[in-house]
Amino acid sequence: MYPYQTRRIRSQLAGLSREARHVVLPIDSSQNSVRAFEWYLNEMSKPNDLVHFVHVVEPKITDMTYASPTEAMTHTVMRQYEKDYAQGNALGDDFLARLNSHGLRGKFTIHFGNKPGEYIVNLVKNQQVDMVVMGSRGVGKLTRTIFGSVSDYVLHHSHKPVTIIPPI
């Protein structure tokens, strides 16, 4: 009886491993994002996975810009937005090309906003996401306490498993 049960359980687990998983992988231009992606490829990826790369751009706009916008400021803000958008899309294209070279499927989203952690958590909550894999910047305790950490926020607010790859 015992060997039969073991085979049945193994059979059920084998079936689960073939199902598609939706993995969110937040990226930026840092080496920590590359390390998280490479870790995912080497340690966790499965052939049917769908990887959703997410790049959140925090606007480089001060409160002064909002308080008294001038035409020159508006043009400056628009040029910065266009530059950030182009760089973000190039980053997404690069990660998607690397993913495709491993025979995996993916998609890319770029988002402009001041709270990247909240955006990632809401994305996970509102889509059928199975897990998050992300890098950590490795900021010091004081900096993390004052400014917070995106990876800490996602880890503590996501209702799905989060794997954080530490910096070297």
Backbone as a chain_set.jsonl record, in Angstrom:
{"seq": "MYPYQTRRIRSQLAGLSREARHVVLPIDSSQNSVRAFEWYLNEMSKPNDLVHFVHVVEPKITDMTYASPTEAMTHTVMRQYEKDYAQGNALGDDFLARLNSHGLRGKFTIHFGNKPGEYIVNLVKNQQVDMVVMGSRGVGKLTRTIFGSVSDYVLHHSHKPVTIIPPI", "coords": {"N": [[0.825, -1.201, 0.0], [1.894, 1.3, 0.761], [3.99, 1.91, -1.245], [2.305, 2.353, -3.472], [0.862, 4.635, -2.709], [2.942, 6.48, -2.602], [3.74, 6.594, -5.297], [1.403, 7.656, -6.395], [1.293, 10.193, -5.21], [3.692, 11.286, -6.173], [3.036, 11.341, -8.865], [0.966, 13.227, -8.873], [2.375, 15.5, -8.041], [4.164, 15.746, -10.151], [2.456, 16.501, -12.196], [1.725, 19.031, -11.305], [4.079, 20.446, -11.639], [4.174, 21.018, -14.321], [2.365, 22.973, -14.837], [1.602, 26.328, -15.789], [3.237, 29.1, -14.344], [2.838, 32.343, -12.999], [5.132, 34.721, -12.713], [6.298, 37.542, -11.086], [8.794, 39.884, -11.692], [10.407, 42.453, -10.551], [12.338, 45.049, -12.041], [15.282, 47.071, -12.474], [17.954, 49.229, -13.515], [20.055, 48.174, -12.111], [22.731, 46.019, -10.938], [21.772, 44.259, -9.097], [19.185, 43.61, -9.902], [19.753, 42.167, -12.207], [21.113, 40.012, -11.057], [19.019, 38.865, -9.547], [17.317, 38.054, -11.613], [18.991, 36.233, -12.989], [19.301, 34.365, -10.937], [16.672, 33.46, -10.709], [16.424, 32.252, -13.273], [18.355, 30.169, -13.091], [17.712, 28.736, -10.75], [14.944, 28.523, -10.289], [13.231, 28.663, -12.491], [10.75, 27.345, -14.729], [9.674, 25.512, -17.617], [7.075, 26.368, -18.542], [6.591, 28.819, -17.408], [5.43, 32.207, -17.052], [6.927, 35.199, -17.158], [6.686, 38.289, -15.674], [8.034, 41.203, -16.148], [8.599, 44.148, -14.319], [8.989, 47.57, -14.29], [9.407, 50.325, -12.364], [9.281, 53.727, -12.519], [10.347, 56.377, -10.695], [9.216, 59.619, -10.582], [11.289, 62.432, -11.28], [10.647, 64.915, -10.023], [10.159, 67.923, -8.311], [8.32, 69.318, -5.508], [8.15, 71.999, -5.969], [7.977, 72.221, -8.709], [5.353, 71.492, -9.179], [4.055, 73.487, -7.769], [4.47, 75.972, -9.018], [4.24, 75.803, -12.03], [5.954, 76.422, -15.021], [6.181, 77.199, -18.538], [8.697, 76.431, -19.471], [9.488, 74.661, -17.449], [7.558, 72.687, -17.785], [8.238, 71.681, -20.316], [10.769, 70.691, -19.685], [10.127, 68.72, -17.807], [8.604, 67.024, -19.446], [10.557, 66.226, -21.328], [12.263, 64.806, -19.612], [10.524, 62.779, -18.794], [10.082, 61.476, -21.272], [12.69, 60.602, -21.782], [13.126, 58.886, -19.565], [11.118, 57.026, -20.109], [11.971, 55.931, -22.562], [14.452, 54.806, -21.776], [13.534, 52.986, -19.859], [11.935, 51.272, -21.43], [13.92, 50.221, -23.113], [15.4, 48.816, -21.234], [13.469, 46.91, -20.444], [13.136, 45.567, -22.914], [15.677, 44.423, -23.152], [15.766, 42.607, -20.947], [13.599, 40.964, -21.673], [14.564, 39.868, -24.066], [16.723, 38.355, -23.114], [15.292, 36.541, -21.547], [13.703, 35.251, -23.496], [15.739, 34.005, -24.923], [16.236, 31.861, -23.358], [14.123, 30.296, -23.824], [11.751, 30.967, -22.557], [8.623, 32.593, -21.747], [7.482, 35.994, -21.617], [6.474, 39.242, -20.355], [6.348, 42.842, -20.254], [6.062, 45.669, -18.16], [5.951, 49.125, -17.751], [5.866, 51.615, -15.302], [4.986, 54.773, -14.048], [5.466, 56.332, -11.044], [5.377, 57.279, -7.534], [5.553, 55.363, -5.559], [6.91, 52.553, -5.65], [6.849, 50.046, -4.317], [4.177, 49.784, -3.414], [2.866, 49.757, -5.896], [3.828, 47.351, -7.023], [2.867, 45.46, -5.16], [0.087, 45.86, -5.475], [-0.182, 45.079, -8.147], [0.447, 42.36, -7.94], [-1.663, 41.577, -6.328], [-3.934, 42.137, -7.914], [-3.683, 40.694, -10.252], [-3.324, 37.368, -11.556], [-1.0, 36.256, -9.993], [1.671, 34.151, -9.066], [4.08, 34.236, -7.661], [6.777, 36.37, -6.476], [9.935, 37.458, -7.507], [12.746, 39.159, -6.581], [15.437, 41.568, -6.526], [17.569, 42.967, -3.974], [18.648, 46.096, -2.798], [20.447, 46.336, -0.767], [20.703, 48.344, 1.151], [21.792, 50.234, 4.003], [20.912, 49.829, 7.52], [20.068, 52.24, 8.728], [19.444, 53.901, 6.503], [17.419, 52.318, 5.355], [15.547, 52.44, 7.408], [14.881, 55.16, 7.444], [14.176, 55.854, 4.737], [12.891, 53.617, 3.801], [12.387, 50.467, 2.095], [11.978, 49.002, -1.019], [11.935, 46.237, -1.468], [11.565, 45.284, 1.162], [9.023, 46.355, 1.677], [7.411, 45.04, -0.259], [7.82, 42.383, 0.53], [6.58, 42.365, 3.073], [3.943, 43.096, 2.555], [2.825, 41.704, 0.443], [0.611, 39.113, -0.592], [1.406, 36.845, -1.693], [4.051, 34.434, -2.251], [7.344, 35.744, -1.787], [10.531, 36.04, -3.052], [13.611, 37.193, -2.168], [16.58, 38.256, -3.476], [19.671, 38.668, -2.161], [22.171, 41.34, -2.223], [25.579, 41.081, -3.452]], "CA": [[0.0, 0.0, 0.0], [2.758, 2.476, 0.851], [4.575, 2.291, -2.535], [1.26, 2.88, -4.348], [0.587, 6.011, -2.292], [4.084, 7.296, -2.997], [3.647, 6.815, -6.738], [0.277, 8.534, -6.667], [1.689, 11.54, -4.81], [4.685, 11.748, -7.142], [2.318, 11.614, -10.099], [0.263, 14.492, -8.692], [3.378, 16.558, -8.007], [4.7, 15.893, -11.506], [1.466, 17.271, -12.941], [1.785, 20.417, -10.867], [5.282, 21.106, -12.129], [3.993, 21.392, -15.719], [1.436, 24.086, -14.945], [2.225, 27.641, -15.956], [3.269, 29.988, -13.185], [2.979, 33.762, -13.321], [6.174, 35.226, -11.826], [6.602, 38.963, -11.232], [10.196, 40.164, -11.43], [10.688, 43.886, -10.685], [13.687, 45.304, -12.554], [15.812, 48.401, -12.739], [19.225, 49.086, -14.223], [21.095, 47.748, -11.173], [23.26, 44.657, -11.0], [20.939, 43.431, -8.222], [18.086, 43.087, -10.723], [20.337, 41.138, -13.071], [21.374, 38.843, -10.209], [17.735, 38.239, -9.226], [16.863, 37.401, -12.841], [19.84, 35.054, -13.211], [18.962, 33.381, -9.904], [15.406, 32.867, -11.138], [16.686, 31.35, -14.401], [19.155, 29.007, -12.688], [17.218, 28.01, -9.58], [13.502, 28.439, -10.09], [12.422, 28.712, -13.713], [10.149, 26.143, -15.314], [9.402, 25.791, -19.039], [5.797, 27.014, -18.841], [6.452, 30.067, -16.66], [5.263, 33.516, -17.678], [7.621, 36.174, -16.313], [6.183, 39.652, -15.866], [9.002, 42.199, -15.698], [7.973, 45.408, -13.946], [9.95, 48.651, -14.032], [8.712, 51.489, -11.83], [10.09, 54.942, -12.602], [9.924, 57.418, -9.764], [9.436, 60.909, -11.244], [12.312, 63.312, -10.705], [9.972, 66.209, -10.003], [10.045, 68.457, -6.957], [7.048, 69.977, -5.209], [8.219, 73.33, -6.567], [7.516, 72.096, -10.093], [3.892, 71.483, -9.146], [3.547, 74.712, -7.167], [4.478, 77.079, -9.973], [4.736, 75.293, -13.308], [6.127, 77.351, -16.131], [6.28, 76.475, -19.803], [10.03, 75.819, -19.523], [9.472, 73.497, -16.55], [6.723, 71.662, -18.402], [9.055, 71.053, -21.363], [11.831, 69.934, -19.011], [9.494, 67.526, -17.232], [8.239, 66.135, -20.553], [11.792, 65.633, -21.859], [12.722, 63.809, -18.644], [9.579, 61.669, -18.896], [10.375, 60.75, -22.511], [13.988, 59.939, -21.596], [12.908, 57.765, -18.639], [10.29, 56.044, -20.798], [12.823, 55.248, -23.544], [15.414, 53.974, -21.045], [12.782, 51.89, -19.25], [11.57, 50.312, -22.476], [15.147, 49.532, -23.538], [15.687, 47.865, -20.158], [12.505, 45.821, -20.586], [13.478, 44.802, -24.121], [16.883, 43.644, -22.855], [15.4, 41.477, -20.093], [12.751, 40.05, -22.45], [15.423, 39.141, -25.013], [17.447, 37.333, -22.336], [14.314, 35.525, -21.161], [13.358, 34.492, -24.7], [16.884, 33.17, -25.31], [16.149, 30.656, -22.527], [12.901, 29.593, -24.207], [10.655, 31.304, -21.651], [7.733, 33.671, -22.179], [7.435, 37.101, -20.682], [5.899, 40.525, -20.74], [7.003, 43.949, -19.569], [5.242, 46.823, -17.837], [6.633, 50.275, -17.163], [4.901, 52.411, -14.542], [5.524, 55.983, -13.435], [4.818, 56.585, -9.767], [6.254, 57.535, -6.393], [5.547, 54.276, -4.583], [7.091, 51.302, -6.39], [6.418, 48.899, -3.517], [2.714, 49.702, -3.469], [2.469, 49.354, -7.244], [4.131, 45.925, -7.192], [1.92, 44.699, -4.334], [-1.228, 45.928, -6.129], [-0.103, 44.244, -9.344], [0.372, 40.97, -7.472], [-3.01, 41.369, -5.787], [-4.977, 42.267, -8.929], [-3.481, 39.749, -11.343], [-3.138, 36.004, -11.058], [0.436, 36.09, -9.805], [2.002, 33.057, -8.158], [5.221, 34.572, -6.81], [7.606, 37.517, -6.833], [11.378, 37.289, -7.315], [13.318, 40.492, -6.746], [16.715, 41.868, -5.906], [17.588, 43.923, -2.876], [19.76, 47.028, -2.978], [21.412, 46.19, 0.306], [20.928, 49.606, 1.857], [22.06, 50.077, 5.431], [19.754, 49.84, 8.417], [19.619, 53.62, 8.908], [18.797, 54.324, 5.255], [16.178, 51.555, 5.213], [14.614, 52.947, 8.411], [14.432, 56.503, 7.061], [13.56, 55.908, 3.411], [12.18, 52.391, 3.479], [12.979, 49.604, 1.086], [10.942, 48.424, -1.872], [11.864, 44.79, -1.228], [10.934, 45.089, 2.475], [7.602, 46.652, 1.543], [6.769, 43.949, -0.998], [7.878, 41.194, 1.378], [5.642, 42.444, 4.194], [2.573, 43.416, 2.151], [2.332, 40.795, -0.591], [-0.07, 37.905, -0.115], [1.996, 35.733, -2.444], [5.456, 34.246, -1.856], [8.329, 36.695, -2.296], [11.919, 35.622, -2.904], [14.492, 38.349, -2.291], [17.964, 37.866, -3.72], [20.499, 39.714, -1.544], [23.327, 41.782, -3.013], [26.831, 40.366, -3.17]], "C": [[0.867, 1.263, 0.0], [3.392, 2.848, -0.488], [3.539, 2.881, -3.497], [0.977, 4.345, -4.007], [1.719, 6.945, -2.723], [4.032, 7.597, -4.487], [2.522, 7.791, -7.074], [0.636, 9.986, -6.319], [2.711, 12.1, -5.791], [4.009, 12.119, -8.458], [1.591, 12.952, -10.003], [1.244, 15.662, -8.694], [3.965, 16.798, -9.389], [3.742, 16.714, -12.361], [1.498, 18.743, -12.572], [2.977, 21.146, -11.471], [5.152, 21.539, -13.59], [3.046, 22.58, -15.887], [2.196, 25.403, -15.073], [2.153, 28.425, -14.653], [3.463, 31.412, -13.689], [3.92, 34.36, -12.274], [6.396, 36.708, -12.115], [8.052, 39.182, -10.832], [10.438, 41.663, -11.647], [12.136, 44.111, -11.122], [14.0, 46.795, -12.557], [17.163, 48.188, -13.405], [20.361, 48.594, -13.326], [21.54, 46.307, -11.414], [22.42, 43.721, -10.132], [19.737, 42.856, -8.973], [18.578, 41.975, -11.636], [20.588, 39.867, -12.265], [20.072, 38.112, -9.861], [17.202, 37.467, -10.436], [17.676, 36.135, -13.109], [19.555, 33.967, -12.179], [17.657, 32.681, -10.282], [15.646, 31.855, -12.259], [17.362, 30.057, -13.953], [18.508, 28.141, -11.619], [15.715, 27.749, -9.565], [12.685, 28.289, -11.366], [11.94, 27.334, -14.138], [9.71, 26.498, -16.73], [8.11, 26.549, -19.329], [5.592, 28.345, -18.125], [6.182, 31.254, -17.578], [5.886, 34.519, -16.717], [7.137, 37.568, -16.685], [7.219, 40.611, -15.27], [8.27, 43.512, -15.437], [9.075, 46.421, -13.644], [9.159, 49.869, -13.586], [9.679, 52.667, -11.839], [9.516, 55.959, -11.629], [10.242, 58.77, -10.395], [10.47, 61.751, -10.504], [11.767, 64.74, -10.699], [9.856, 66.662, -8.554], [8.658, 69.055, -6.757], [6.998, 71.371, -5.83], [7.71, 73.302, -8.01], [5.994, 72.137, -10.154], [3.331, 72.824, -8.673], [3.467, 75.853, -8.178], [5.014, 76.613, -11.323], [4.835, 76.406, -14.351], [6.228, 76.524, -17.4], [7.625, 75.765, -19.917], [10.088, 74.573, -18.642], [8.677, 72.356, -17.164], [7.5, 70.935, -19.492], [10.16, 70.198, -20.756], [11.282, 68.634, -18.441], [9.142, 66.537, -18.335], [9.466, 65.468, -21.171], [12.316, 64.551, -20.924], [11.83, 62.57, -18.696], [9.883, 60.821, -20.13], [11.693, 59.986, -22.41], [13.834, 58.713, -20.692], [12.113, 56.647, -19.302], [11.125, 55.236, -21.795], [13.823, 54.325, -22.849], [14.72, 52.772, -20.409], [12.394, 50.834, -20.264], [12.778, 49.548, -22.99], [15.542, 48.477, -22.504], [14.758, 46.653, -20.258], [12.798, 44.947, -21.79], [14.685, 43.901, -23.882], [16.547, 42.412, -22.006], [14.525, 40.476, -20.846], [13.575, 39.238, -23.443], [16.2, 38.041, -24.295], [16.512, 36.191, -21.949], [13.976, 34.636, -22.356], [14.492, 33.588, -25.146], [16.952, 31.886, -24.481], [14.857, 29.879, -22.803], [11.715, 29.865, -23.303], [9.869, 32.493, -22.193], [7.741, 34.79, -21.148], [6.69, 38.293, -21.23], [6.545, 41.593, -19.866], [6.008, 45.076, -19.35], [6.14, 47.907, -17.271], [5.566, 51.136, -16.508], [5.614, 53.621, -13.965], [4.754, 56.253, -12.153], [5.825, 56.708, -8.642], [6.372, 56.369, -5.424], [5.677, 52.931, -5.286], [6.624, 50.073, -5.619], [4.916, 48.701, -3.573], [2.244, 49.237, -4.842], [2.68, 47.855, -7.446], [3.144, 45.078, -6.405], [0.531, 44.713, -4.964], [-1.269, 45.093, -7.401], [-0.262, 42.77, -8.971], [-1.046, 40.643, -7.011], [-4.072, 41.301, -6.888], [-4.816, 41.357, -10.138], [-3.25, 38.369, -10.739], [-1.651, 35.684, -10.992], [0.677, 34.978, -8.797], [3.139, 33.398, -7.211], [5.941, 35.798, -7.347], [9.054, 37.135, -6.567], [11.997, 38.652, -7.562], [14.655, 40.632, -6.049], [16.533, 42.861, -4.776], [18.803, 44.818, -3.064], [20.818, 46.877, -1.898], [21.718, 47.498, 1.005], [21.14, 49.326, 3.337], [20.797, 50.204, 6.264], [19.195, 51.252, 8.59], [18.873, 54.114, 7.671], [17.462, 53.623, 5.073], [15.125, 52.074, 6.186], [14.037, 54.292, 7.984], [13.629, 56.479, 5.763], [12.721, 54.689, 3.067], [12.888, 51.623, 2.383], [11.846, 48.983, 0.29], [10.804, 46.937, -1.58], [11.235, 44.489, 0.133], [9.426, 45.31, 2.385], [6.869, 45.498, 0.859], [6.723, 42.689, -0.14], [6.794, 41.218, 2.447], [4.195, 42.721, 3.794], [1.995, 42.496, 1.08], [1.668, 39.581, 0.047], [0.361, 36.68, -0.913], [3.449, 35.595, -2.012], [6.38, 35.245, -2.553], [9.718, 36.133, -2.014], [12.791, 36.844, -3.158], [15.924, 37.853, -2.404], [18.857, 38.977, -3.171], [21.647, 40.135, -2.455], [24.566, 40.985, -2.622], [27.529, 41.012, -2.002]], "O": [[0.56, 2.209, -0.726], [3.343, 4.023, -0.854], [3.85, 3.802, -4.252], [0.866, 5.189, -4.897], [1.472, 8.07, -3.156], [4.257, 8.735, -4.897], [2.679, 8.652, -7.941], [0.306, 10.902, -7.072], [2.613, 13.258, -6.197], [4.379, 13.109, -9.091], [1.603, 13.73, -10.958], [0.965, 16.703, -9.288], [4.236, 17.941, -9.755], [4.18, 17.536, -13.166], [1.319, 19.606, -13.432], [2.89, 22.335, -11.778], [5.949, 22.355, -14.054], [2.944, 23.134, -16.982], [3.291, 25.561, -14.533], [1.139, 28.411, -13.955], [4.16, 31.651, -14.676], [3.56, 34.491, -11.104], [6.654, 37.087, -13.258], [8.492, 38.73, -9.775], [10.648, 42.102, -12.778], [13.049, 43.446, -10.632], [13.113, 47.646, -12.631], [17.479, 47.071, -13.817], [21.518, 48.599, -13.746], [20.823, 45.5, -12.007], [22.359, 42.52, -10.397], [19.321, 41.73, -8.702], [17.901, 40.963, -11.818], [20.306, 38.766, -12.739], [20.027, 36.882, -9.879], [16.694, 36.355, -10.292], [17.111, 35.087, -13.421], [19.565, 32.78, -12.507], [17.549, 31.458, -10.185], [15.137, 30.736, -12.208], [16.981, 28.972, -14.391], [18.733, 26.931, -11.587], [15.263, 26.829, -8.884], [11.546, 27.825, -11.312], [12.609, 26.319, -13.942], [9.406, 27.657, -17.013], [8.065, 27.315, -20.292], [4.518, 28.938, -18.229], [6.64, 31.298, -18.719], [5.422, 34.67, -15.586], [7.175, 37.972, -17.848], [7.276, 40.807, -14.056], [7.429, 43.934, -16.229], [9.975, 46.16, -12.846], [8.335, 50.389, -14.338], [10.755, 52.609, -11.243], [8.353, 56.349, -11.727], [11.399, 59.048, -10.712], [10.515, 61.777, -9.274], [12.352, 65.647, -11.292], [9.497, 65.877, -7.677], [7.917, 69.269, -7.717], [5.924, 71.863, -6.175], [7.083, 74.256, -8.47], [5.415, 72.737, -11.059], [2.265, 73.249, -9.117], [2.497, 76.612, -8.187], [6.12, 76.986, -11.714], [3.92, 77.21, -14.526], [6.345, 75.3, -17.348], [7.696, 74.635, -20.401], [10.661, 73.556, -19.031], [9.075, 71.195, -17.074], [7.433, 69.709, -19.588], [10.453, 69.11, -21.252], [11.897, 67.576, -18.577], [9.358, 65.335, -18.177], [9.428, 64.283, -21.503], [12.762, 63.498, -21.379], [12.324, 61.443, -18.646], [9.936, 59.594, -20.047], [11.802, 58.859, -22.893], [14.341, 57.636, -21.004], [12.392, 55.467, -19.09], [11.005, 54.013, -21.868], [14.022, 53.19, -23.281], [15.259, 51.665, -20.421], [12.507, 49.638, -19.996], [12.68, 48.354, -23.273], [15.968, 47.379, -22.86], [15.206, 45.51, -20.168], [12.718, 43.722, -21.703], [14.72, 42.761, -24.344], [16.991, 41.305, -22.311], [14.689, 39.268, -20.677], [13.315, 38.051, -23.64], [16.322, 36.927, -24.805], [16.889, 35.021, -22.013], [13.965, 33.41, -22.239], [14.244, 32.513, -25.691], [17.642, 30.937, -24.855], [14.54, 28.921, -22.099], [10.765, 29.081, -23.279], [10.375, 33.288, -22.986], [7.976, 34.56, -19.962], [6.327, 38.345, -22.405], [7.202, 41.289, -18.871], [5.214, 45.402, -20.232], [6.986, 47.644, -16.416], [4.499, 51.362, -17.078], [6.726, 53.504, -13.451], [3.53, 56.385, -12.174], [6.977, 56.295, -8.773], [7.23, 56.397, -4.541], [4.68, 52.241, -5.498], [6.06, 49.153, -6.21], [4.436, 47.583, -3.757], [1.331, 48.418, -4.945], [1.807, 47.169, -7.978], [2.634, 44.083, -6.92], [-0.141, 43.681, -4.988], [-2.286, 44.466, -7.699], [-1.011, 42.033, -9.611], [-1.559, 39.557, -7.278], [-5.003, 40.5, -6.805], [-5.724, 41.262, -10.964], [-3.008, 38.24, -9.539], [-1.118, 34.946, -11.82], [-0.028, 34.876, -7.794], [3.17, 32.912, -6.08], [5.752, 36.21, -8.491], [9.367, 36.557, -5.527], [11.802, 39.242, -8.625], [14.962, 39.905, -5.103], [15.492, 43.504, -4.641], [19.871, 44.344, -3.45], [21.971, 47.257, -2.105], [22.855, 47.741, 1.409], [20.71, 48.293, 3.851], [19.75, 50.63, 5.776], [17.979, 51.438, 8.598], [17.787, 54.683, 7.787], [16.478, 54.252, 4.683], [13.945, 52.145, 5.843], [12.841, 54.536, 8.145], [12.528, 57.024, 5.701], [11.922, 54.732, 2.132], [13.876, 52.091, 1.817], [10.869, 48.496, 0.86], [9.691, 46.427, -1.458], [10.456, 43.544, 0.255], [8.646, 44.543, 2.95], [5.834, 45.037, 1.34], [5.7, 42.006, -0.091], [6.155, 40.197, 2.702], [3.3, 42.59, 4.628], [0.787, 42.514, 0.841], [2.106, 39.089, 1.088], [-0.248, 35.614, -0.816], [4.023, 36.536, -1.464], [6.222, 35.547, -3.736], [10.04, 35.793, -0.876], [12.723, 37.457, -4.223], [16.416, 37.126, -1.542], [18.809, 40.106, -3.659], [22.049, 39.387, -3.347], [24.591, 40.307, -1.595], [28.603, 40.565, -1.599]]}, "num_chains": 1, "name": "protein.A"}
